[in-house]
PDB file of C-alpha atoms in Angstrom:
ATOM      1  CA  UNK Q   1      -3.526 -32.048  56.249  1.00  0.00           C
ATOM      2  CA  UNK Q   2      -3.481 -34.500  53.438  1.00  0.00           C
ATOM      3  CA  UNK Q   3      -5.705 -37.256  54.873  1.00  0.00           C
ATOM      4  CA  UNK Q   4      -9.025 -35.591  54.073  1.00  0.00           C
ATOM      5  CA  UNK Q   5     -10.138 -38.218  51.575  1.00  0.00           C
ATOM      6  CA  UNK Q   6      -9.558 -40.962  54.128  1.00  0.00           C
ATOM      7  CA  UNK Q   7     -11.416 -38.985  56.802  1.00  0.00           C
ATOM      8  CA  UNK Q   8     -14.392 -38.463  54.504  1.00  0.00           C
ATOM      9  CA  UNK Q   9     -14.438 -42.122  53.460  1.00  0.00           C
ATOM     10  CA  UNK Q  10     -14.485 -43.171  57.124  1.00  0.00           C
ATOM     11  CA  UNK Q  11     -17.285 -40.750  57.984  1.00  0.00           C
ATOM     12  CA  UNK Q  12     -19.378 -41.829  54.997  1.00  0.00           C
ATOM     13  CA  UNK Q  13     -18.831 -45.515  55.844  1.00  0.00           C
ATOM     14  CA  UNK Q  14     -20.187 -44.751  59.322  1.00  0.00           C
ATOM     15  CA  UNK Q  15     -23.354 -43.230  57.837  1.00  0.00           C
ATOM     16  CA  UNK Q  16     -22.599 -39.516  57.829  1.00  0.00           C
ATOM     17  CA  UNK Q  17     -24.290 -37.515  55.093  1.00  0.00           C
ATOM     18  CA  UNK Q  18     -21.615 -35.885  52.948  1.00  0.00           C
ATOM     19  CA  UNK Q  19     -23.454 -32.546  52.900  1.00  0.00           C
ATOM     20  CA  UNK Q  20     -23.270 -32.448  56.724  1.00  0.00           C
ATOM     21  CA  UNK Q  21     -19.485 -32.942  56.819  1.00  0.00           C
ATOM     22  CA  UNK Q  22     -17.221 -29.888  56.887  1.00  0.00           C
ATOM     23  CA  UNK Q  23     -13.443 -30.269  56.873  1.00  0.00           C
ATOM     24  CA  UNK Q  24     -11.552 -27.275  58.242  1.00  0.00           C
ATOM     25  CA  UNK Q  25      -8.076 -25.881  57.605  1.00  0.00           C
ATOM     26  CA  UNK Q  26      -8.058 -27.519  54.160  1.00  0.00           C
ATOM     27  CA  UNK Q  27      -6.350 -24.611  52.441  1.00  0.00           C
ATOM     28  CA  UNK Q  28      -3.060 -25.428  54.152  1.00  0.00           C
ATOM     29  CA  UNK Q  29      -2.604 -27.803  51.200  1.00  0.00           C
ATOM     30  CA  UNK Q  30      -3.265 -25.603  48.132  1.00  0.00           C
ATOM     31  CA  UNK Q  31      -3.479 -28.512  45.675  1.00  0.00           C
ATOM     32  CA  UNK Q  32      -6.468 -27.960  43.358  1.00  0.00           C
ATOM     33  CA  UNK Q  33      -6.736 -31.660  42.450  1.00  0.00           C
ATOM     34  CA  UNK Q  34      -6.876 -32.609  46.151  1.00  0.00           C
ATOM     35  CA  UNK Q  35      -9.627 -30.052  46.798  1.00  0.00           C
ATOM     36  CA  UNK Q  36     -11.575 -31.194  43.723  1.00  0.00           C
ATOM     37  CA  UNK Q  37     -11.406 -34.783  44.996  1.00  0.00           C
ATOM     38  CA  UNK Q  38     -12.764 -33.764  48.407  1.00  0.00           C
ATOM     39  CA  UNK Q  39     -15.476 -31.501  47.015  1.00  0.00           C
ATOM     40  CA  UNK Q  40     -16.400 -34.208  44.530  1.00  0.00           C
ATOM     41  CA  UNK Q  41     -17.244 -36.421  47.505  1.00  0.00           C
ATOM     42  CA  UNK Q  42     -19.975 -33.906  48.415  1.00  0.00           C
ATOM     43  CA  UNK Q  43     -18.472 -32.467  51.598  1.00  0.00           C
ATOM     44  CA  UNK Q  44     -17.945 -28.837  52.569  1.00  0.00           C
ATOM     45  CA  UNK Q  45     -14.472 -27.359  52.894  1.00  0.00           C
ATOM     46  CA  UNK Q  46     -13.699 -24.500  55.260  1.00  0.00           C
ATOM     47  CA  UNK Q  47     -10.812 -22.241  54.283  1.00  0.00           C
ATOM     48  CA  UNK Q  48      -9.164 -20.151  56.988  1.00  0.00           C
ATOM     49  CA  UNK Q  49      -5.475 -19.928  56.115  1.00  0.00           C
ATOM     50  CA  UNK Q  50      -5.836 -16.952  53.760  1.00  0.00           C
ATOM     51  CA  UNK Q  51      -4.635 -14.180  56.057  1.00  0.00           C
ATOM     52  CA  UNK Q  52      -1.595 -16.139  57.237  1.00  0.00           C
ATOM     53  CA  UNK Q  53      -0.066 -16.570  53.788  1.00  0.00           C
ATOM     54  CA  UNK Q  54      -0.679 -12.926  52.960  1.00  0.00           C
ATOM     55  CA  UNK Q  55       1.022 -11.953  56.197  1.00  0.00           C
ATOM     56  CA  UNK Q  56       3.935 -14.362  55.820  1.00  0.00           C
ATOM     57  CA  UNK Q  57       4.557 -14.430  52.065  1.00  0.00           C
ATOM     58  CA  UNK Q  58       2.479 -11.691  50.487  1.00  0.00           C
ATOM     59  CA  UNK Q  59       0.444 -14.023  48.263  1.00  0.00           C
ATOM     60  CA  UNK Q  60      -2.823 -15.879  48.777  1.00  0.00           C
ATOM     61  CA  UNK Q  61      -3.003 -19.454  47.480  1.00  0.00           C
ATOM     62  CA  UNK Q  62      -6.420 -19.724  49.158  1.00  0.00           C
ATOM     63  CA  UNK Q  63      -7.820 -17.027  46.866  1.00  0.00           C
ATOM     64  CA  UNK Q  64      -6.382 -18.903  43.893  1.00  0.00           C
ATOM     65  CA  UNK Q  65      -8.076 -22.121  45.078  1.00  0.00           C
ATOM     66  CA  UNK Q  66     -11.389 -20.360  45.541  1.00  0.00           C
ATOM     67  CA  UNK Q  67     -11.187 -18.716  42.126  1.00  0.00           C
ATOM     68  CA  UNK Q  68     -10.527 -22.121  40.570  1.00  0.00           C
ATOM     69  CA  UNK Q  69     -13.189 -24.089  42.481  1.00  0.00           C
ATOM     70  CA  UNK Q  70     -16.097 -21.765  43.139  1.00  0.00           C
ATOM     71  CA  UNK Q  71     -17.819 -22.185  39.760  1.00  0.00           C
ATOM     72  CA  UNK Q  72     -17.920 -25.980  40.042  1.00  0.00           C
ATOM     73  CA  UNK Q  73     -18.648 -26.187  43.792  1.00  0.00           C
ATOM     74  CA  UNK Q  74     -20.509 -22.964  44.662  1.00  0.00           C
ATOM     75  CA  UNK Q  75     -22.367 -24.357  47.674  1.00  0.00           C
ATOM     76  CA  UNK Q  76     -19.571 -26.301  49.356  1.00  0.00           C
ATOM     77  CA  UNK Q  77     -16.925 -23.732  50.290  1.00  0.00           C
ATOM     78  CA  UNK Q  78     -17.108 -21.993  53.665  1.00  0.00           C
ATOM     79  CA  UNK Q  79     -14.822 -19.135  54.669  1.00  0.00           C
ATOM     80  CA  UNK Q  80     -13.638 -18.585  58.211  1.00  0.00           C
ATOM     81  CA  UNK Q  81     -10.678 -17.571  60.319  1.00  0.00           C
ATOM     82  CA  UNK Q  82      -8.598 -19.532  62.763  1.00  0.00           C
ATOM     83  CA  UNK Q  83      -7.712 -16.785  65.217  1.00  0.00           C
ATOM     84  CA  UNK Q  84      -6.083 -19.044  67.788  1.00  0.00           C
ATOM     85  CA  UNK Q  85      -3.198 -16.705  68.567  1.00  0.00           C
ATOM     86  CA  UNK Q  86      -3.448 -13.467  70.507  1.00  0.00           C
ATOM     87  CA  UNK Q  87      -1.194 -11.886  67.909  1.00  0.00           C
ATOM     88  CA  UNK Q  88      -4.027 -12.190  65.351  1.00  0.00           C
ATOM     89  CA  UNK Q  89      -6.430 -10.069  67.433  1.00  0.00           C
ATOM     90  CA  UNK Q  90      -6.480  -6.278  67.186  1.00  0.00           C
ATOM     91  CA  UNK Q  91      -7.657  -6.097  70.807  1.00  0.00           C
ATOM     92  CA  UNK Q  92      -4.313  -7.589  71.812  1.00  0.00           C
ATOM     93  CA  UNK Q  93      -2.271  -5.308  69.571  1.00  0.00           C
ATOM     94  CA  UNK Q  94      -2.110  -7.744  66.670  1.00  0.00           C
ATOM     95  CA  UNK Q  95      -3.830  -8.235  63.394  1.00  0.00           C
ATOM     96  CA  UNK Q  96      -5.548  -8.634  61.087  1.00  0.00           C
ATOM     97  CA  UNK Q  97      -8.459  -9.124  63.509  1.00  0.00           C
ATOM     98  CA  UNK Q  98     -11.790 -10.806  62.889  1.00  0.00           C
ATOM     99  CA  UNK Q  99     -13.001  -7.932  60.686  1.00  0.00           C
ATOM    100  CA  UNK Q 100     -10.565  -9.133  57.995  1.00  0.00           C
ATOM    101  CA  UNK Q 101     -13.024 -11.866  57.051  1.00  0.00           C
ATOM    102  CA  UNK Q 102     -15.666  -9.350  55.964  1.00  0.00           C
ATOM    103  CA  UNK Q 103     -13.395  -6.559  54.757  1.00  0.00           C
ATOM    104  CA  UNK Q 104      -9.935  -7.614  53.592  1.00  0.00           C
ATOM    105  CA  UNK Q 105     -10.697 -11.104  52.292  1.00  0.00           C
ATOM    106  CA  UNK Q 106     -13.493 -10.020  49.923  1.00  0.00           C
ATOM    107  CA  UNK Q 107     -11.092  -7.477  48.406  1.00  0.00           C
ATOM    108  CA  UNK Q 108      -8.458 -10.164  47.851  1.00  0.00           C
ATOM    109  CA  UNK Q 109     -11.021 -12.514  46.329  1.00  0.00           C
ATOM    110  CA  UNK Q 110     -12.272  -9.776  43.989  1.00  0.00           C
ATOM    111  CA  UNK Q 111      -8.705  -9.242  42.761  1.00  0.00           C
ATOM    112  CA  UNK Q 112      -8.636 -12.959  41.901  1.00  0.00           C
ATOM    113  CA  UNK Q 113     -11.862 -12.699  39.905  1.00  0.00           C
ATOM    114  CA  UNK Q 114     -14.282 -14.072  42.504  1.00  0.00           C
ATOM    115  CA  UNK Q 115     -17.645 -12.324  42.217  1.00  0.00           C
ATOM    116  CA  UNK Q 116     -19.268 -10.460  45.073  1.00  0.00           C
ATOM    117  CA  UNK Q 117     -22.206 -12.895  44.905  1.00  0.00           C
ATOM    118  CA  UNK Q 118     -19.908 -15.927  45.225  1.00  0.00           C
ATOM    119  CA  UNK Q 119     -18.070 -14.312  48.146  1.00  0.00           C
ATOM    120  CA  UNK Q 120     -21.374 -13.575  49.897  1.00  0.00           C
ATOM    121  CA  UNK Q 121     -22.428 -17.169  49.395  1.00  0.00           C
ATOM    122  CA  UNK Q 122     -19.188 -18.508  50.940  1.00  0.00           C
ATOM    123  CA  UNK Q 123     -19.327 -16.089  53.877  1.00  0.00           C
ATOM    124  CA  UNK Q 124     -23.053 -16.252  54.642  1.00  0.00           C
ATOM    125  CA  UNK Q 125     -25.228 -18.750  52.781  1.00  0.00           C
ATOM    126  CA  UNK Q 126     -22.947 -21.784  52.768  1.00  0.00           C
ATOM    127  CA  UNK Q 127     -22.069 -21.612  56.491  1.00  0.00           C
ATOM    128  CA  UNK Q 128     -25.741 -21.063  57.384  1.00  0.00           C
ATOM    129  CA  UNK Q 129     -26.639 -24.234  55.496  1.00  0.00           C
ATOM    130  CA  UNK Q 130     -23.612 -26.305  56.551  1.00  0.00           C
ATOM    131  CA  UNK Q 131     -23.998 -25.552  60.253  1.00  0.00           C
ATOM    132  CA  UNK Q 132     -27.791 -25.501  60.516  1.00  0.00           C
ATOM    133  CA  UNK Q 133     -29.282 -27.777  63.156  1.00  0.00           C
ATOM    134  CA  UNK Q 134     -32.788 -28.441  64.254  1.00  0.00           C
ATOM    135  CA  UNK Q 135     -36.043 -27.904  62.450  1.00  0.00           C
ATOM    136  CA  UNK Q 136     -35.641 -27.023  58.808  1.00  0.00           C
ATOM    137  CA  UNK Q 137     -32.091 -28.330  58.499  1.00  0.00           C
ATOM    138  CA  UNK Q 138     -31.435 -31.318  56.313  1.00  0.00           C
ATOM    139  CA  UNK Q 139     -29.123 -34.207  56.871  1.00  0.00           C
ATOM    140  CA  UNK Q 140     -28.944 -35.209  53.235  1.00  0.00           C
TER     141      UNK Q 140
END
């Protein structure tokens, strides 16, 4: 939604480390200034709306956001999929299926000028850091 800044402010006031906060579904609001404000607070943003807009409208505002933001915030964007509906799963006769995240999305991002290295970072390195717990993880 559009209350991310307020959510982050509340979490930080309560002592949460910004680098340990990840807001999901943020790409439903494809406003670059809004995303810059959130990322500027030091939190991670998880984008998972990409396949829906491609399916519904044929474009991908998420890829445009990523192309715009990745250079300035390379370690704070996490890519995922919200596959809450059976119709999104190939095993239930739907699509695009979970494989889209590692196959289709990188192709879309490449068409928007996002490098393979940046895509790998958002799919692998950033989530590993953002969701690490236990020994070796940092809360700063």
